[in-house]
mmCIF file of C-alpha atoms in Angstrom:
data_model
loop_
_atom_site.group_PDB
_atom_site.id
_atom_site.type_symbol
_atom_site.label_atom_id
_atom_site.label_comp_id
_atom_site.label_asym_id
_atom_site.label_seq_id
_atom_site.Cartn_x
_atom_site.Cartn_y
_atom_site.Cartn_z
ATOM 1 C CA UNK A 1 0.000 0.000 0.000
ATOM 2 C CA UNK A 2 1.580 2.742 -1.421
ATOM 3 C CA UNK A 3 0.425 6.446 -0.005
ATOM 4 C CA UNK A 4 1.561 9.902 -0.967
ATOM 5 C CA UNK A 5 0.443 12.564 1.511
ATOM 6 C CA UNK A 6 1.369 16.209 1.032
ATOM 7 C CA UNK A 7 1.353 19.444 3.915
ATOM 8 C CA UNK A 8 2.124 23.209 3.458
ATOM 9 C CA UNK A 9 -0.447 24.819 1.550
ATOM 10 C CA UNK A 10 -2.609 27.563 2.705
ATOM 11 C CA UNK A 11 -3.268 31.101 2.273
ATOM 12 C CA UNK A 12 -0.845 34.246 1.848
ATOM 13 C CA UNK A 13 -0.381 37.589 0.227
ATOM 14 C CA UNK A 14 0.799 38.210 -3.083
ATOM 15 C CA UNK A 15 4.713 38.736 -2.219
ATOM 16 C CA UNK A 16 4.816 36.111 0.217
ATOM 17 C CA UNK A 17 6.347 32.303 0.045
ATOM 18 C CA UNK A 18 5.100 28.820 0.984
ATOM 19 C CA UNK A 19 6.972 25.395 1.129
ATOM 20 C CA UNK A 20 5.112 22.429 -0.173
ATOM 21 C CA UNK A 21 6.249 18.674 0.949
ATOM 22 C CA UNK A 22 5.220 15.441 -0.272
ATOM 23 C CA UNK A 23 5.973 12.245 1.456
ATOM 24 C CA UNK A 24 5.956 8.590 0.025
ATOM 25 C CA UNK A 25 5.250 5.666 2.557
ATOM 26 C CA UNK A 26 4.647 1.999 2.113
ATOM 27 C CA UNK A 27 6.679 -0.623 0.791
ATOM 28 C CA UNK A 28 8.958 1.174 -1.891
ATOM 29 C CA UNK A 29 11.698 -0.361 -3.881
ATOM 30 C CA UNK A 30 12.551 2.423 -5.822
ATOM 31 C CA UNK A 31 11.730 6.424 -6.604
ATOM 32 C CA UNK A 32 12.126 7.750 -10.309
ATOM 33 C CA UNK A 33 10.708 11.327 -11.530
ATOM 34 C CA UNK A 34 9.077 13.328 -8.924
ATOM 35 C CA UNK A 35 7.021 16.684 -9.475
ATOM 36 C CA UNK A 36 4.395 19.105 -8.992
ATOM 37 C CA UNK A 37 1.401 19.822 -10.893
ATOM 38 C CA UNK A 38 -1.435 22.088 -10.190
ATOM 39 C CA UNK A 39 -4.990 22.924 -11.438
ATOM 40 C CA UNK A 40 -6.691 26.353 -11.034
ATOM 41 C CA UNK A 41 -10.566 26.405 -10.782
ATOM 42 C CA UNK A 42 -11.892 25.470 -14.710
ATOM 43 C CA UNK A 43 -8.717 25.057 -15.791
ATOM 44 C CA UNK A 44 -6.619 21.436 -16.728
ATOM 45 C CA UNK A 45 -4.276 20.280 -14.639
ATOM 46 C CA UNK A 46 -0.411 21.739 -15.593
ATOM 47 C CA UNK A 47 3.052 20.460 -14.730
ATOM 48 C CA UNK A 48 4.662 23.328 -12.780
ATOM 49 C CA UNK A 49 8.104 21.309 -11.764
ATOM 50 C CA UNK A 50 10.032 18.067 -11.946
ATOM 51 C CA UNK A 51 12.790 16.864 -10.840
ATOM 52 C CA UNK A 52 14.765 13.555 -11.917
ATOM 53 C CA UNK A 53 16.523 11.057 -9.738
ATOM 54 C CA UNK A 54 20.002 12.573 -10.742
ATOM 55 C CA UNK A 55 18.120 15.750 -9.461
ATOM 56 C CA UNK A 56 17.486 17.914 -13.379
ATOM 57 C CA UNK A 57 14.799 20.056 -13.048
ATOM 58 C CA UNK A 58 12.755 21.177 -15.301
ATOM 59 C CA UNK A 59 9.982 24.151 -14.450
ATOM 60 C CA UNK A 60 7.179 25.746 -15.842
ATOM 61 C CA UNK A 61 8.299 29.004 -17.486
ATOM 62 C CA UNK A 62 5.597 31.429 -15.471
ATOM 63 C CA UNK A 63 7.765 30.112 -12.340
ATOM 64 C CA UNK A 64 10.988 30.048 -13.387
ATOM 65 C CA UNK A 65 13.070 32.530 -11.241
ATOM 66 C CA UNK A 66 10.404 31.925 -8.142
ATOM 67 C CA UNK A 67 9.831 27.905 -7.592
ATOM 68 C CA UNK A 68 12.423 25.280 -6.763
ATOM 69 C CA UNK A 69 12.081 21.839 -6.644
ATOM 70 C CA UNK A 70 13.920 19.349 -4.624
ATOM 71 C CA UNK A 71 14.426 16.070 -3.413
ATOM 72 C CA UNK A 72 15.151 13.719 -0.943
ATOM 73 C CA UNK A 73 15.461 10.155 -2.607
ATOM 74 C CA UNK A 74 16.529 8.029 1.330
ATOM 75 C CA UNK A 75 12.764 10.116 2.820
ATOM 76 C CA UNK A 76 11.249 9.498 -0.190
ATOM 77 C CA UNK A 77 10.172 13.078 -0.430
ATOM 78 C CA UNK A 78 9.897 16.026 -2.571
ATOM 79 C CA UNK A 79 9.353 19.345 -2.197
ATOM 80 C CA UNK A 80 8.333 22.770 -3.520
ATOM 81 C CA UNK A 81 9.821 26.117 -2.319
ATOM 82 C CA UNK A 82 7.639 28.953 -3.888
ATOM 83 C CA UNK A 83 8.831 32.686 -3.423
ATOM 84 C CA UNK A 84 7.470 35.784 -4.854
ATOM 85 C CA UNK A 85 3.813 34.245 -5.155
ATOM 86 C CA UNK A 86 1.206 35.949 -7.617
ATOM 87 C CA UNK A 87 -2.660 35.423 -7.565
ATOM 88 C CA UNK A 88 -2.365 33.411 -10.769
ATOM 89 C CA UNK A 89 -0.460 30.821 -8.388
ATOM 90 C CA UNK A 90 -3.539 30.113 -6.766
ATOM 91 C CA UNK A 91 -5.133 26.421 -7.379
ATOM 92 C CA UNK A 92 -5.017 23.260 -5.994
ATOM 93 C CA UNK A 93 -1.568 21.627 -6.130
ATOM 94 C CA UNK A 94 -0.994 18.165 -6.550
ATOM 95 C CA UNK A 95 2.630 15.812 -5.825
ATOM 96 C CA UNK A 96 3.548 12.729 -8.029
ATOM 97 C CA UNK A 97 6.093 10.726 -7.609
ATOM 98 C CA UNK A 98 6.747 7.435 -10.130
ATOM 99 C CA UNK A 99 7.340 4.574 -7.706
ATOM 100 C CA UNK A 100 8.247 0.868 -8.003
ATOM 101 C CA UNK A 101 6.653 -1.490 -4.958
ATOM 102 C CA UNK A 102 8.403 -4.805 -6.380
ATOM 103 C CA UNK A 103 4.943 -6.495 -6.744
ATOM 104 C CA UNK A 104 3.932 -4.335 -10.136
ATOM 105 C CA UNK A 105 5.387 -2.507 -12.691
ATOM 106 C CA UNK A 106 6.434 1.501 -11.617
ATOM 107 C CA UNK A 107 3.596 3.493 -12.398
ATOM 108 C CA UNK A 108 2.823 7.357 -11.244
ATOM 109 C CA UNK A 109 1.184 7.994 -7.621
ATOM 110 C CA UNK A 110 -0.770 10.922 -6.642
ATOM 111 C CA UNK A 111 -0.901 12.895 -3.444
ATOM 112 C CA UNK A 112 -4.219 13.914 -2.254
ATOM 113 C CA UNK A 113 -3.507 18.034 -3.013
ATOM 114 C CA UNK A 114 -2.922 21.010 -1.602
ATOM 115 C CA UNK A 115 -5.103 23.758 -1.529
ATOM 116 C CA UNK A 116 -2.612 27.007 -2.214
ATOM 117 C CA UNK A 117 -3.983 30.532 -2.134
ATOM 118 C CA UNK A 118 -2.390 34.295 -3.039
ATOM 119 C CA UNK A 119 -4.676 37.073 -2.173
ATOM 120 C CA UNK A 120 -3.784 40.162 -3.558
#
């Protein structure tokens, strides 16, 4: 039983910063790509950040500059460090992280999201 469960979100001013974390736990035998996607009210679902296991990131270009991703393979964790937040930020955002549990084939887990709001 494989469980992603994120923590950090919540509310702040447009200016501000908030740290996002996302934590695997089960039976894991191994962690590939991890990222970050979000989905503002009646919009799709984008990928703002990933980050490989030999830690290249990649970021959506309306963050670059503001978000970082990183990772921590041995806590199976990954996280989000957002500075400079802007009401377009705002949505509901959502951790993956592409796992192997040695009974299946690796396939993509989702955490449960993250409500994140920027008031401005």
């Amino acid at each position: 039983q494989v469980q992603l469960t994120e923590s950090g979100g919540g509310l702040v001013q447009a200016g501000g910063s908030l740290s996002l974390a996302c934590a695997a736990s089960g039976i894991i035998y191994s962690i590939g790509d991890m990222a970050w996607h979000r989905q503002a009210p009646g919009k799709q679902r984008e990928l703002v950040a990933s980050i490989s296991r030999s830690d290249d990131e990649t970021y959506l270009d309306s963050v670059k500059g503001r978000f970082t991703i990183s990772r921590d393979t041995a806590k199976k964790t990954v996280y989000l460090q957002m500075n400079n937040l802007k009401p377009e930020d705002t949505g509901v955002y959502y951790c993956r992280q592409f796992i192997a549990d040695n009974r299946s084939g690796p396939r993509n887990y989702w955490g449960q999201g993250t409500q994140v709001t920027v008031s401005s």
